[in-house]
Short mmCIF file of C-alpha atoms in Angstrom, two decimals:
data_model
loop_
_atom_site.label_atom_id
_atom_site.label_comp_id
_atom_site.label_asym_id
_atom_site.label_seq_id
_atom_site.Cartn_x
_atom_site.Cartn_y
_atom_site.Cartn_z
CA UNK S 913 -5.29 31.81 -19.01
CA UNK S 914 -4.82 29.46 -15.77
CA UNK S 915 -3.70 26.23 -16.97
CA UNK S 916 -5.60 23.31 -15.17
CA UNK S 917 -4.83 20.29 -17.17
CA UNK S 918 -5.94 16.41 -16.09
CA UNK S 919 -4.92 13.06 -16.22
CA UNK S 920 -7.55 10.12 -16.20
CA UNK S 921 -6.57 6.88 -15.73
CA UNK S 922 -9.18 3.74 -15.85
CA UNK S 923 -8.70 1.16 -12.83
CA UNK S 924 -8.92 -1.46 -15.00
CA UNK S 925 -4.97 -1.99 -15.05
CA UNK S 926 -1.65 -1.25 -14.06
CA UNK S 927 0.03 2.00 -15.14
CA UNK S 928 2.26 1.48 -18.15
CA UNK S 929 4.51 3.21 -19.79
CA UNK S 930 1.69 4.44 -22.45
CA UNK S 931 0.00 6.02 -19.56
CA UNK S 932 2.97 6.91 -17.51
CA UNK S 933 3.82 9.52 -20.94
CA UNK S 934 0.41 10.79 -20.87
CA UNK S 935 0.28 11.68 -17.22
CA UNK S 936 3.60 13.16 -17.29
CA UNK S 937 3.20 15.42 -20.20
CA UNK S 938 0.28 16.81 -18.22
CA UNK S 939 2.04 17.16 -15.22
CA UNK S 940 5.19 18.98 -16.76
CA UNK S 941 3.28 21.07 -18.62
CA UNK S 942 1.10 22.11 -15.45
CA UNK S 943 4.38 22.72 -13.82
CA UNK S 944 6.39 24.88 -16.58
CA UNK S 945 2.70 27.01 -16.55
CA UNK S 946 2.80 27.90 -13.12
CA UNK S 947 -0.92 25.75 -13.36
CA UNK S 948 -2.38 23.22 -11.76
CA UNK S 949 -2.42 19.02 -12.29
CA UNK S 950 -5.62 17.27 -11.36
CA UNK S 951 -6.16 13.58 -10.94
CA UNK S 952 -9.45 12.01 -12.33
CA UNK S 953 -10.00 8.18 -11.78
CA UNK S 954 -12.40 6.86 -14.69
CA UNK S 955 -14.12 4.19 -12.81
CA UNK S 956 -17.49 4.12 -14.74
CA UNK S 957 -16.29 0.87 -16.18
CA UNK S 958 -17.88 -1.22 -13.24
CA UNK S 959 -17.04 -4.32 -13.93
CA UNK S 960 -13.12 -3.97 -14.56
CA UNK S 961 -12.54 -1.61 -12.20
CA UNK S 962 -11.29 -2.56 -8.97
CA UNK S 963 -9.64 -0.25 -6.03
CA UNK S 964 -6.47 -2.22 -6.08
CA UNK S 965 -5.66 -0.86 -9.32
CA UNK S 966 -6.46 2.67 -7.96
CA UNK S 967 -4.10 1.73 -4.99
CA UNK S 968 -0.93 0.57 -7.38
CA UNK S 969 -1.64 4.02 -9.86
CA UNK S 970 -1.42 6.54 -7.37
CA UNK S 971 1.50 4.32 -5.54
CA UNK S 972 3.23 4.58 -9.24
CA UNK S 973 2.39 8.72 -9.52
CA UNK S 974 3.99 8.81 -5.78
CA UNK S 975 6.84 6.90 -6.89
CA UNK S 976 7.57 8.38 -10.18
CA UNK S 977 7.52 12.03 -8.59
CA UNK S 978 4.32 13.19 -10.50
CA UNK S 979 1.47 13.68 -7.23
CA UNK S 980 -1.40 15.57 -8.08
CA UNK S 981 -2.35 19.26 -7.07
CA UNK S 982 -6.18 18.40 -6.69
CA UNK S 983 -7.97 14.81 -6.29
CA UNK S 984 -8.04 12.20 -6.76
CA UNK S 985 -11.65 12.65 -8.04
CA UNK S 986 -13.90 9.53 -8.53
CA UNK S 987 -16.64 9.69 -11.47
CA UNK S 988 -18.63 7.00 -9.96
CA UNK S 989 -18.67 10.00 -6.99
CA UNK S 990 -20.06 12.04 -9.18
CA UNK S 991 -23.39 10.36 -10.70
CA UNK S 992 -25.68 12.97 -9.12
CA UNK S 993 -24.20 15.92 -11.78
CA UNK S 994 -24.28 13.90 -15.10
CA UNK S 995 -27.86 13.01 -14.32
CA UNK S 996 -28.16 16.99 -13.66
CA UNK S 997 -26.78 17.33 -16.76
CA UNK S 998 -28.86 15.02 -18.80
CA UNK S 999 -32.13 16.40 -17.47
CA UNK S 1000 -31.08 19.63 -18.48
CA UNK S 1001 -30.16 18.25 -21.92
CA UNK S 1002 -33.25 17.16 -22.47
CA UNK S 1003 -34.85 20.17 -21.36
CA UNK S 1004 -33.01 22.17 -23.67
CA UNK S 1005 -33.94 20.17 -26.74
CA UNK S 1006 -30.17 19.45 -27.22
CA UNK S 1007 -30.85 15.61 -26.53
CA UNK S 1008 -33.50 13.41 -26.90
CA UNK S 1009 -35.22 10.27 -26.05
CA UNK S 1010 -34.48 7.80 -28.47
CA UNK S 1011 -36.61 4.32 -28.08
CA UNK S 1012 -35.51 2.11 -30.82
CA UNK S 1013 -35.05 -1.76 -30.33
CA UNK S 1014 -31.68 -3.63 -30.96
CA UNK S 1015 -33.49 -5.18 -33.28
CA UNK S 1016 -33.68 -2.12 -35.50
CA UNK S 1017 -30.78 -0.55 -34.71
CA UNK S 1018 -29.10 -3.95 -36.42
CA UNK S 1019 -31.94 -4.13 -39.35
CA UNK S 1020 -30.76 -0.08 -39.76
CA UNK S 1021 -27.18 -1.08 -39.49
CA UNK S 1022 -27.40 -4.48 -41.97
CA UNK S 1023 -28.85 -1.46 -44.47
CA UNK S 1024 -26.27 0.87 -44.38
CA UNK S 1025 -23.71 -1.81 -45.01
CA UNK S 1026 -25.46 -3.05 -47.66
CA UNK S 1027 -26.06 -0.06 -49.20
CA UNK S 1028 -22.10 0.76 -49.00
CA UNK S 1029 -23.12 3.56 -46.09
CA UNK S 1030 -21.77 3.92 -42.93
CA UNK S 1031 -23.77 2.51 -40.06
CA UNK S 1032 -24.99 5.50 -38.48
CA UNK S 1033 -28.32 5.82 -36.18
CA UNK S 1034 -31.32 6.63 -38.28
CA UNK S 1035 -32.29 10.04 -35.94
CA UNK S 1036 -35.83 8.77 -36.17
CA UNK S 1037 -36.46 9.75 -32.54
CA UNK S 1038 -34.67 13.16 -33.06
CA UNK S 1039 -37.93 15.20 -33.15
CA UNK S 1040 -40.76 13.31 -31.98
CA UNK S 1041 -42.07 13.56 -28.94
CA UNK S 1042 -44.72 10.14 -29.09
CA UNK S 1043 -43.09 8.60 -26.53
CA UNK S 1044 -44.30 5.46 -25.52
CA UNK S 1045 -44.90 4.98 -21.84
CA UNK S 1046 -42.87 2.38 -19.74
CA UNK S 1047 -40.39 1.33 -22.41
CA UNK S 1048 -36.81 1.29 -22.13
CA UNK S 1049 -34.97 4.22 -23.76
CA UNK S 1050 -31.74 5.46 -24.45
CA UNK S 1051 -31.07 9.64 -24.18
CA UNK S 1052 -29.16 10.70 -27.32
CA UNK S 1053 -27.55 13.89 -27.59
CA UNK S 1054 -28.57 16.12 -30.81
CA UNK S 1055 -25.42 16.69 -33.55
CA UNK S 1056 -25.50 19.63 -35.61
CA UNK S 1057 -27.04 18.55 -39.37
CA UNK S 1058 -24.78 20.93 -41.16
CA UNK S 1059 -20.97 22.37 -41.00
CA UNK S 1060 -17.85 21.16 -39.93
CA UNK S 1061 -15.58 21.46 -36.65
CA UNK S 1062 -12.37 22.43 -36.13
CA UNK S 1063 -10.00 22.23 -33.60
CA UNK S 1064 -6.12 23.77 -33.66
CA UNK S 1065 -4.92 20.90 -31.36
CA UNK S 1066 -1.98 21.65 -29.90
CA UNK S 1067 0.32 19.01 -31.77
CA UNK S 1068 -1.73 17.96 -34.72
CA UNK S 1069 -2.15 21.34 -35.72
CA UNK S 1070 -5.80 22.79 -37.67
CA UNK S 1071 -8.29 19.39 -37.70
CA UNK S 1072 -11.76 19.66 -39.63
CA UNK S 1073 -14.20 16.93 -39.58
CA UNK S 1074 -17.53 17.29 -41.40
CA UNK S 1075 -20.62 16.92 -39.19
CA UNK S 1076 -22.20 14.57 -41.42
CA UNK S 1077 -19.73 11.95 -40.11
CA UNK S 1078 -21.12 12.31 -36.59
CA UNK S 1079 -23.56 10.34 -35.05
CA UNK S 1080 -26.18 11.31 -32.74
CA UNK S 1081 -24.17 8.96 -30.22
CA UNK S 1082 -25.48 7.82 -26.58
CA UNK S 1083 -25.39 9.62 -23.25
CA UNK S 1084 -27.02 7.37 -21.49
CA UNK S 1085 -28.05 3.91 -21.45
CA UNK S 1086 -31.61 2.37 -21.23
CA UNK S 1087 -29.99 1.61 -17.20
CA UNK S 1088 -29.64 5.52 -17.01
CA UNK S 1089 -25.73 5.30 -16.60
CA UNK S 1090 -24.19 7.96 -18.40
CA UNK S 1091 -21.63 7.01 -21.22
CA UNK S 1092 -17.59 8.14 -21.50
CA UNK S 1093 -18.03 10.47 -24.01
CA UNK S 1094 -20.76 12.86 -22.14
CA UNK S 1095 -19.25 12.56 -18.35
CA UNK S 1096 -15.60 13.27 -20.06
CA UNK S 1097 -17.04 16.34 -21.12
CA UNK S 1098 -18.97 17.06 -18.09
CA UNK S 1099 -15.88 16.59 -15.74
CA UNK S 1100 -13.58 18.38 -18.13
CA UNK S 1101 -15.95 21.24 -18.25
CA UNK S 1102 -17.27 21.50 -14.52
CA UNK S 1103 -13.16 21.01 -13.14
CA UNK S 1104 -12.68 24.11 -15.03
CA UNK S 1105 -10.06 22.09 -17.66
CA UNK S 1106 -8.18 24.64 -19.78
CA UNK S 1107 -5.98 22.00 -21.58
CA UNK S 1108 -6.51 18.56 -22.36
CA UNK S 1109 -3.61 16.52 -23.24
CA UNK S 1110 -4.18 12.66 -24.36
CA UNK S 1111 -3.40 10.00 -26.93
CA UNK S 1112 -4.28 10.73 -30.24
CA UNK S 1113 -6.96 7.57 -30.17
CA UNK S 1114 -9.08 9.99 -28.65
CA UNK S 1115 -8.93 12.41 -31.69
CA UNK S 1116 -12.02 11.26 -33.09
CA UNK S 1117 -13.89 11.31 -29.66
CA UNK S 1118 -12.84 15.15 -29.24
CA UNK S 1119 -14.91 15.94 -32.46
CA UNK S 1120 -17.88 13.85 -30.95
CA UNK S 1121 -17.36 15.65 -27.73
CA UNK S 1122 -17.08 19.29 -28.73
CA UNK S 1123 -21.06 19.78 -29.53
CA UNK S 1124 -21.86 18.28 -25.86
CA UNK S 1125 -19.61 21.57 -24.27
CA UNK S 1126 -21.58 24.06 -26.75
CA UNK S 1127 -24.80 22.53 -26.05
CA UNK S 1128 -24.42 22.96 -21.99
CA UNK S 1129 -22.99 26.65 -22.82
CA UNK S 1130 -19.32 25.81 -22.06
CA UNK S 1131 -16.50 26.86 -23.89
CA UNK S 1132 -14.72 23.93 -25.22
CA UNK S 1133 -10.75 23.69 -23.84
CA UNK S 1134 -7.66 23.63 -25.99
CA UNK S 1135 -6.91 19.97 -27.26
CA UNK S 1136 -3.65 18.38 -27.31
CA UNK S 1137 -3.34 14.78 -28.82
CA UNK S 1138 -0.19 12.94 -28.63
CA UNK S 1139 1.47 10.85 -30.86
CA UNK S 1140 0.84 7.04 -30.19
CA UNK S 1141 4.12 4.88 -29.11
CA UNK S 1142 5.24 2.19 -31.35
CA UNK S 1143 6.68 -0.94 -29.89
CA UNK S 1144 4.55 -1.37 -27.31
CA UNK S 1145 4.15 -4.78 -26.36
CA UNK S 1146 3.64 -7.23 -23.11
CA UNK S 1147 7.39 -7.38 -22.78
CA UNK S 1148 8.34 -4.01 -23.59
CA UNK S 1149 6.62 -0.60 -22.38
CA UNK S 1150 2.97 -2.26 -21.99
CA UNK S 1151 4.26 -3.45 -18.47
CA UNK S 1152 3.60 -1.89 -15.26
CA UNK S 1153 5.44 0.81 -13.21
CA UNK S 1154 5.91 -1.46 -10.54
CA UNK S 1155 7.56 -4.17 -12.54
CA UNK S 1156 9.90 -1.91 -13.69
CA UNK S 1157 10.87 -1.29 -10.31
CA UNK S 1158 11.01 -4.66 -9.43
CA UNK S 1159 13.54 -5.62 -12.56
CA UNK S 1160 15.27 -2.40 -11.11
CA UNK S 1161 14.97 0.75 -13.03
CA UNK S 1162 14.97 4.21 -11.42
CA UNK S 1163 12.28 6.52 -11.35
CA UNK S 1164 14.71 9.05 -12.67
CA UNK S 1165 15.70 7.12 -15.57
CA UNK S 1166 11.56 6.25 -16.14
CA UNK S 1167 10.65 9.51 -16.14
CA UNK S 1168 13.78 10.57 -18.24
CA UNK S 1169 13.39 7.96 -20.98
CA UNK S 1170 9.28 8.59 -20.77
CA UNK S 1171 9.59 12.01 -21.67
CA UNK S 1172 11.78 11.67 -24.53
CA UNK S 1173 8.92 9.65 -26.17
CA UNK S 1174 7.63 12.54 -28.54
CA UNK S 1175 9.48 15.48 -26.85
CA UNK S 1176 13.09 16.82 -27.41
CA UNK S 1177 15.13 19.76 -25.87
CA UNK S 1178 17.96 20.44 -28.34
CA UNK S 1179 20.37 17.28 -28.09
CA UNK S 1180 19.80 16.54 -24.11
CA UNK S 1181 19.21 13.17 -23.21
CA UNK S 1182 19.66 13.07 -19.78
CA UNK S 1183 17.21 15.31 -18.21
CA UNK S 1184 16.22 15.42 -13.99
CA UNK S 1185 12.42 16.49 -13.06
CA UNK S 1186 13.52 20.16 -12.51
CA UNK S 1187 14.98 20.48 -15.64
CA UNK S 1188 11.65 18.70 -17.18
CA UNK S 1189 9.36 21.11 -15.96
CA UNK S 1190 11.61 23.82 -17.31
CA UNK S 1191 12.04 22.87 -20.86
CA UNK S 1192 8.63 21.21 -21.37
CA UNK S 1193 6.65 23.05 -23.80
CA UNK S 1194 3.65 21.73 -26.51
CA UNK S 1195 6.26 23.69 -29.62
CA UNK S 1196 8.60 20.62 -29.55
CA UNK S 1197 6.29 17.86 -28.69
CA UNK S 1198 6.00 16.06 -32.34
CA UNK S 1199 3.29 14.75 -34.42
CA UNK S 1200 4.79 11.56 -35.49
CA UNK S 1201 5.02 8.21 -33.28
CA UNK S 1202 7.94 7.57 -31.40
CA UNK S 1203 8.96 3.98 -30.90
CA UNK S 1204 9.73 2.48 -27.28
CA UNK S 1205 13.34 1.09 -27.77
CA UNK S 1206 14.32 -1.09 -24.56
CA UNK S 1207 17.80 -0.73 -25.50
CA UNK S 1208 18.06 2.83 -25.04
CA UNK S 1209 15.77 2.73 -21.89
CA UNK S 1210 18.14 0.38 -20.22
CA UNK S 1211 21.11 3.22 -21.63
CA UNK S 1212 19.21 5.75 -20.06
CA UNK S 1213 18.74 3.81 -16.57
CA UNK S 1214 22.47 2.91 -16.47
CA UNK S 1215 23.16 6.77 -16.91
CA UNK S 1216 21.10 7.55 -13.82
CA UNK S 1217 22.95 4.45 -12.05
CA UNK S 1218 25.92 6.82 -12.51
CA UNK S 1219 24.60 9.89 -11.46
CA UNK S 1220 23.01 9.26 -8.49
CA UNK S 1221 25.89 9.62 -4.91
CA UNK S 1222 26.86 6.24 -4.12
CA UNK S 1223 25.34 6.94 -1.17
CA UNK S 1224 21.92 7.58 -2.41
CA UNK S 1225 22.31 4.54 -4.80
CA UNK S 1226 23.37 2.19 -2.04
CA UNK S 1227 19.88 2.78 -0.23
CA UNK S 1228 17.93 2.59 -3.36
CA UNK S 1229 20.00 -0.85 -3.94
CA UNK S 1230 19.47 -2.73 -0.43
CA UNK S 1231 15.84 -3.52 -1.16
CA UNK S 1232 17.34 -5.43 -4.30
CA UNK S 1233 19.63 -7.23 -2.17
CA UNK S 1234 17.57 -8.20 0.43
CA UNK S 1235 14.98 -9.65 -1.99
CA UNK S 1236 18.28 -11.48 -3.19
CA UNK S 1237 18.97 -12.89 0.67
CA UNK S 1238 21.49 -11.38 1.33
CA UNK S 1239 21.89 -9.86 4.66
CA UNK S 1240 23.79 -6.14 3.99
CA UNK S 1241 22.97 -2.78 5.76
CA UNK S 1242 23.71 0.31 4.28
CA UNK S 1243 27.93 1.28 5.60
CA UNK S 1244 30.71 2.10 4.03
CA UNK S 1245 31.49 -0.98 2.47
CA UNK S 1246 28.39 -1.59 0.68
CA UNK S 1247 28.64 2.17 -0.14
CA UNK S 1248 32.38 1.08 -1.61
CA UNK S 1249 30.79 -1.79 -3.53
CA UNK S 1250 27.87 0.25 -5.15
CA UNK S 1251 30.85 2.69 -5.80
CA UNK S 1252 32.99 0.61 -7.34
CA UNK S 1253 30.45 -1.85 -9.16
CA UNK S 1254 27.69 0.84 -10.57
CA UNK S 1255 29.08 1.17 -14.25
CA UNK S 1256 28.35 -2.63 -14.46
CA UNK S 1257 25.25 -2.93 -14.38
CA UNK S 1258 21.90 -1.16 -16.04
CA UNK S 1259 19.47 -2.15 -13.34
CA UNK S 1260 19.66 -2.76 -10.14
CA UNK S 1261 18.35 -6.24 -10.63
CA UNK S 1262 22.11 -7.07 -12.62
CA UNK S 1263 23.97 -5.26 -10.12
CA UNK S 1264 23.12 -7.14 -7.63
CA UNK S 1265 23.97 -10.37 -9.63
CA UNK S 1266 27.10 -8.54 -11.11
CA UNK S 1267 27.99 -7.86 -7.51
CA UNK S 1268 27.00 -11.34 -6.06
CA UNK S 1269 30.56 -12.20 -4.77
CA UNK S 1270 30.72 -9.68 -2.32
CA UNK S 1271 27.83 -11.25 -0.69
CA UNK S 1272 28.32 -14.72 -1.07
CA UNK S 1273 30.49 -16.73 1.60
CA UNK S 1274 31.09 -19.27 -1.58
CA UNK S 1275 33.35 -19.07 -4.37
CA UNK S 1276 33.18 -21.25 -7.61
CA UNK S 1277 35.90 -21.28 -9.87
CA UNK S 1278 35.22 -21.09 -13.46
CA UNK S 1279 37.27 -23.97 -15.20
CA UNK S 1280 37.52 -22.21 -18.61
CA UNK S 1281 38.86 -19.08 -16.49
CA UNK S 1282 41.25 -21.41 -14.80
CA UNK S 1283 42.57 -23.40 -17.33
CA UNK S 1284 43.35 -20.37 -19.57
CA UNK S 1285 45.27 -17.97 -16.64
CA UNK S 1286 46.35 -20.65 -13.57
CA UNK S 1287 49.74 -21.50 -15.13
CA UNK S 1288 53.06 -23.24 -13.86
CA UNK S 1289 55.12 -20.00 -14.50
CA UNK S 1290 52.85 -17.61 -12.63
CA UNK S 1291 52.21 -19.82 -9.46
CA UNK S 1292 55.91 -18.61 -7.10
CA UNK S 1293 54.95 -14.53 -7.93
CA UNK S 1294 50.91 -15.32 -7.28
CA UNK S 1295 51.87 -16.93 -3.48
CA UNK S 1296 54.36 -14.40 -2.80
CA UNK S 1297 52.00 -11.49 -4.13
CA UNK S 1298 49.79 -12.96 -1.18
CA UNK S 1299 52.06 -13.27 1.10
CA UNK S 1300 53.09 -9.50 1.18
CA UNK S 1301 49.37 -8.66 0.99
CA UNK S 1302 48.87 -10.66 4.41
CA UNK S 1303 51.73 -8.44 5.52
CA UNK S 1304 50.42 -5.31 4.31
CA UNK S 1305 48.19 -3.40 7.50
CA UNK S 1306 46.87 -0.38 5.65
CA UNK S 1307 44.27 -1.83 2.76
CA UNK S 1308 43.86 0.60 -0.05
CA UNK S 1309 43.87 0.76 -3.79
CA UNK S 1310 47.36 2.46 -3.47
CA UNK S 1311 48.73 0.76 -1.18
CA UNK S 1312 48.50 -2.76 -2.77
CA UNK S 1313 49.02 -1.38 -6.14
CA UNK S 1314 52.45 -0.87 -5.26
CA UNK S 1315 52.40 -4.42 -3.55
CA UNK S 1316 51.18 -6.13 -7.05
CA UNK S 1317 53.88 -3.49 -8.94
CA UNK S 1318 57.22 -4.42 -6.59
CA UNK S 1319 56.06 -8.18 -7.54
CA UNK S 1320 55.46 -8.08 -10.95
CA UNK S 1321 58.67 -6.40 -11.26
CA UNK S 1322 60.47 -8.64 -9.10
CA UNK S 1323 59.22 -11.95 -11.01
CA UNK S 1324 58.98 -10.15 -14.63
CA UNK S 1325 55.30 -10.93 -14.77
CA UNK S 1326 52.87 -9.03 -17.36
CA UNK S 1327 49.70 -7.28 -15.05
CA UNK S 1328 47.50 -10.22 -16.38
CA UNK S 1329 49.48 -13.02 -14.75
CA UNK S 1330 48.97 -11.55 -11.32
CA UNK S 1331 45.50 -9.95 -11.67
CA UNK S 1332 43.35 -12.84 -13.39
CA UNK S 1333 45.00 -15.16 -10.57
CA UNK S 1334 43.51 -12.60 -8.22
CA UNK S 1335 39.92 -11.90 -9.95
CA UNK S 1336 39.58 -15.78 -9.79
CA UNK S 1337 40.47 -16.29 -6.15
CA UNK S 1338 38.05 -13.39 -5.41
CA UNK S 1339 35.09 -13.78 -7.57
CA UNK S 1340 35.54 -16.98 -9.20
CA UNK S 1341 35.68 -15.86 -12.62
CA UNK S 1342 38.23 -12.95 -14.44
CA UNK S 1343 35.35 -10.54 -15.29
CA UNK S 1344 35.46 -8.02 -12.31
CA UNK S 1345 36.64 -4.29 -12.02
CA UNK S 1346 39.63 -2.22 -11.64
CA UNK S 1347 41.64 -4.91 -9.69
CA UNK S 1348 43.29 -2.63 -7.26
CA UNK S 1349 39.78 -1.75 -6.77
CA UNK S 1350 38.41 -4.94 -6.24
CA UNK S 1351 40.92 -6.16 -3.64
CA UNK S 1352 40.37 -3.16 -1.16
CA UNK S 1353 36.67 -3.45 -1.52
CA UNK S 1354 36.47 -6.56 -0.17
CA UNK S 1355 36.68 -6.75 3.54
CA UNK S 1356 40.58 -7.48 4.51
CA UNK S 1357 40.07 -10.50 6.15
CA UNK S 1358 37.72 -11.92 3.30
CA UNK S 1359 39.83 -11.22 0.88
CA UNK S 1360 42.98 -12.69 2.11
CA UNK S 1361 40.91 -15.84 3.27
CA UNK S 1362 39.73 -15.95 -0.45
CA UNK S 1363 43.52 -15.06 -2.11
CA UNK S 1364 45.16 -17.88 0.35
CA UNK S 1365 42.37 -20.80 -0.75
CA UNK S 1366 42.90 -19.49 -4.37
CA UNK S 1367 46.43 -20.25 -3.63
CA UNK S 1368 45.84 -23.64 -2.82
CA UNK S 1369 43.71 -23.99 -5.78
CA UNK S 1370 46.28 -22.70 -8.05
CA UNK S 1371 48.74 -25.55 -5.90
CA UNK S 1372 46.27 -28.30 -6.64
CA UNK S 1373 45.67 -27.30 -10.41
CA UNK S 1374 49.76 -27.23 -11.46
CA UNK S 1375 51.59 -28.67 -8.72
CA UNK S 1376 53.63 -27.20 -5.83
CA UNK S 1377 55.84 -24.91 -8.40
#
């Protein structure tokens, strides 16, 4: 079989994370097939849909790595072939004309309840053919009476539903606008869909939609309904791709932590696109709901904050900082920075305000940091630990380690008394890295401009020791 399988987004929103699994499952699995990924924009919904929406999904797909092989098809394009295949419906005697009022549609419905049924239409219209000229109607499609239908979907396994829990449900409206469960099917069908992979809210609509492919003589594709993710919410996972990438995540790490939602490859976490559409297959895709944990995406994201070259992540960072103010190209010394300050951070959002003091032309000093490490006994080793620095012409982690080492030997001063002194002078505060590190990161000049006013701040907090 040739695997064409689709993904259908509604314009109606943003692409979340809910979405972003769906479209990605198709796409890997179109890709570890050898088949083919097709884009379908739902935009029947005329009132909610809007082409900006259109614009910021298919910027997400771009983004995230996941463009389609065919489309993006419109259904509002594609008006002319439900119609087709409503007319032929009729003709067939698989649907009918059904020309009942609201009115007793509710009186029908106010019945059934009462009577402890379910509110299902009455079929009255099924077989007649009376109709009465010029009044509105609504084109129903014909269920079968008798049986049941099964499905082997591809992750909730064998599925029955009896018939007599299906309604003789709507096509199309008294307007003549088809409805989302026919034009599914006719899109499906007509695209030539082999697989269709979806949430498992549309479980019940497969069993609705199954007699519309008999009844137009197609074969009905193989189903696969995924597992609904717990935990979404407006803060967590129900946001859009964009604002993820705007608080900073990667489109690695999305894609990574997405995919884990429902799927697992032995105990990988960490998993790139290529390796994705290797491993992807429906036999370890699970039936139960996974729950979006933000704590583990953020895990995930500082993993691929890791992996990437410092190179790479320096360009993917500048954006950040520019949006920030600050005014940075990508060179070797931001490349040093993003080196040196990566394992920080989970986003890129708190690496750049982790990394804000190499940007800054300002220092303020933390007073609890001060208080607790600016001391009378460590003030003579401190200015003469500058001193040599000034002194010192090449500027790298070695060399001034063995600059802080020949003074903290010569003054009998623990590591701490010389490098919180130091952190403090250079970032204001004593949480930095490596400090070795931090020092020859720093542009030379800037740093021994910062380490000679910290000097005089040290001077001004004890006295001229």
């Amino acid at each position: 079989m040739t695997v064409r399988v689709r993904f259908a987004p509604s314009p109606t929103g943003y692409l979340h994370m809910g979405g972003v699994r769906t479209g990605l499952f198709n796409y890997l699995f179109a890709k570890n097939q050898g088949g083919t990924f097709v884009l379908r924009v739902e935009d029947t919904d005329l009132e909610r849909s809007k082409p900006e929406y259109t614009e910021v999904i298919l910027d997400a797909m771009s983004w995230l790595g996941m463009p389609p092989d065919e489309g993006p098809y419109y259904q509002t394009k594609r008006f002319d072939i439900y119609h087709e295949k409503i007319e032929e419906l009729l003709a067939s005697g698989h649907a009918y004309k059904c020309f009942s009022t609201p009115e007793e549609l509710e009186a029908d419905r106010e019945k059934a309840l009462a009577e402890g049924r379910k509110p299902m239409y009455s079929r009255k219209w099924r077989d007649r053919s009376d109709y009465p000229e010029g009044e509105p109607f609504v084109v129903r499609i014909k269920m079968p009476l008798e049986g049941t239908i099964t499905i082997t979907d591809m992750v909730q396994g064998t599925v029955t539903v009896d018939v007599k829990e299906l309604d003789d449900f709507i096509i199309a409206r008294s307007d003549g606008s088809p409805t989302y469960n026919f034009v599914v099917v006719v899109d499906d069908a007509t695209m030539d869909i082999s697989h269709v992979i979806r949430g498992n809210d549309h479980l019940n609509n497969t069993f609705r939609q199954i007699p519309v492919y008999r009844a137009l003589g197609y074969e009905p594709p193989t189903f696969g309904h995924l597992p609904l993710i717990d935990g979404l919410s407006k803060r967590k996972g129900s946001m859009s791709v964009q604002a993820y990438r705007e608080m900073g995540f990667l489109k690695e790490a999305i894609v990574n932590y997405v995919s884990r939602l429902g799927w697992s490859h032995g105990d990988q976490e960490i998993f790139t696109m290529e390796e994705l559409e290797q491993y992807f297959g429906f036999d370890h895709v699970g039936r139960s709901s996974s729950s979006f944990d933000q704590d583990k995406f953020l895990w995930v994201n500082a993993e691929w904050m890791k992996r990437l070259a410092p190179e790479e992540l320096a360009s993917r960072w500048l954006p950040y900082l520019k949006e920030a103010g600050y005014d940075v190209d990508v060179d070797e010394r931001l490349i040093a920075i993003t080196a040196l300050m990566r394992d920080r951070a989970n986003t890129m959002v708190a690496l750049t305000e982790a990394s804000h003091y190499f940007f800054s032309d300002e220092v303020t000093y933390d007073e609890k940091a001060s208080e607790k490490w600016l001391k009378p006994g460590g003030l003579p080793g401190f200015r003469t630990l500058v001193e040599r620095l000034d002194a010192l012409s090449d500027w790298t982690p070695q060399t001034i380690e063995a600059v802080y080492k020949e003074v903290m030997a010569e003054f009998e001063l623990g590591m701490a008394k010389v490098a919180q002194p130091t952190r403090i002078a250079l970032t204001g505060a004593t949480n930095s890295p490596s400090v070795y590190e931090l020092v020859a990161t720093f542009d030379r000049d800037v740093a021994l401009a910062r380490l000679k006013k910290g000097v005089t701040y040290y001077e001004s907090r004890v006295g001229d020791a």
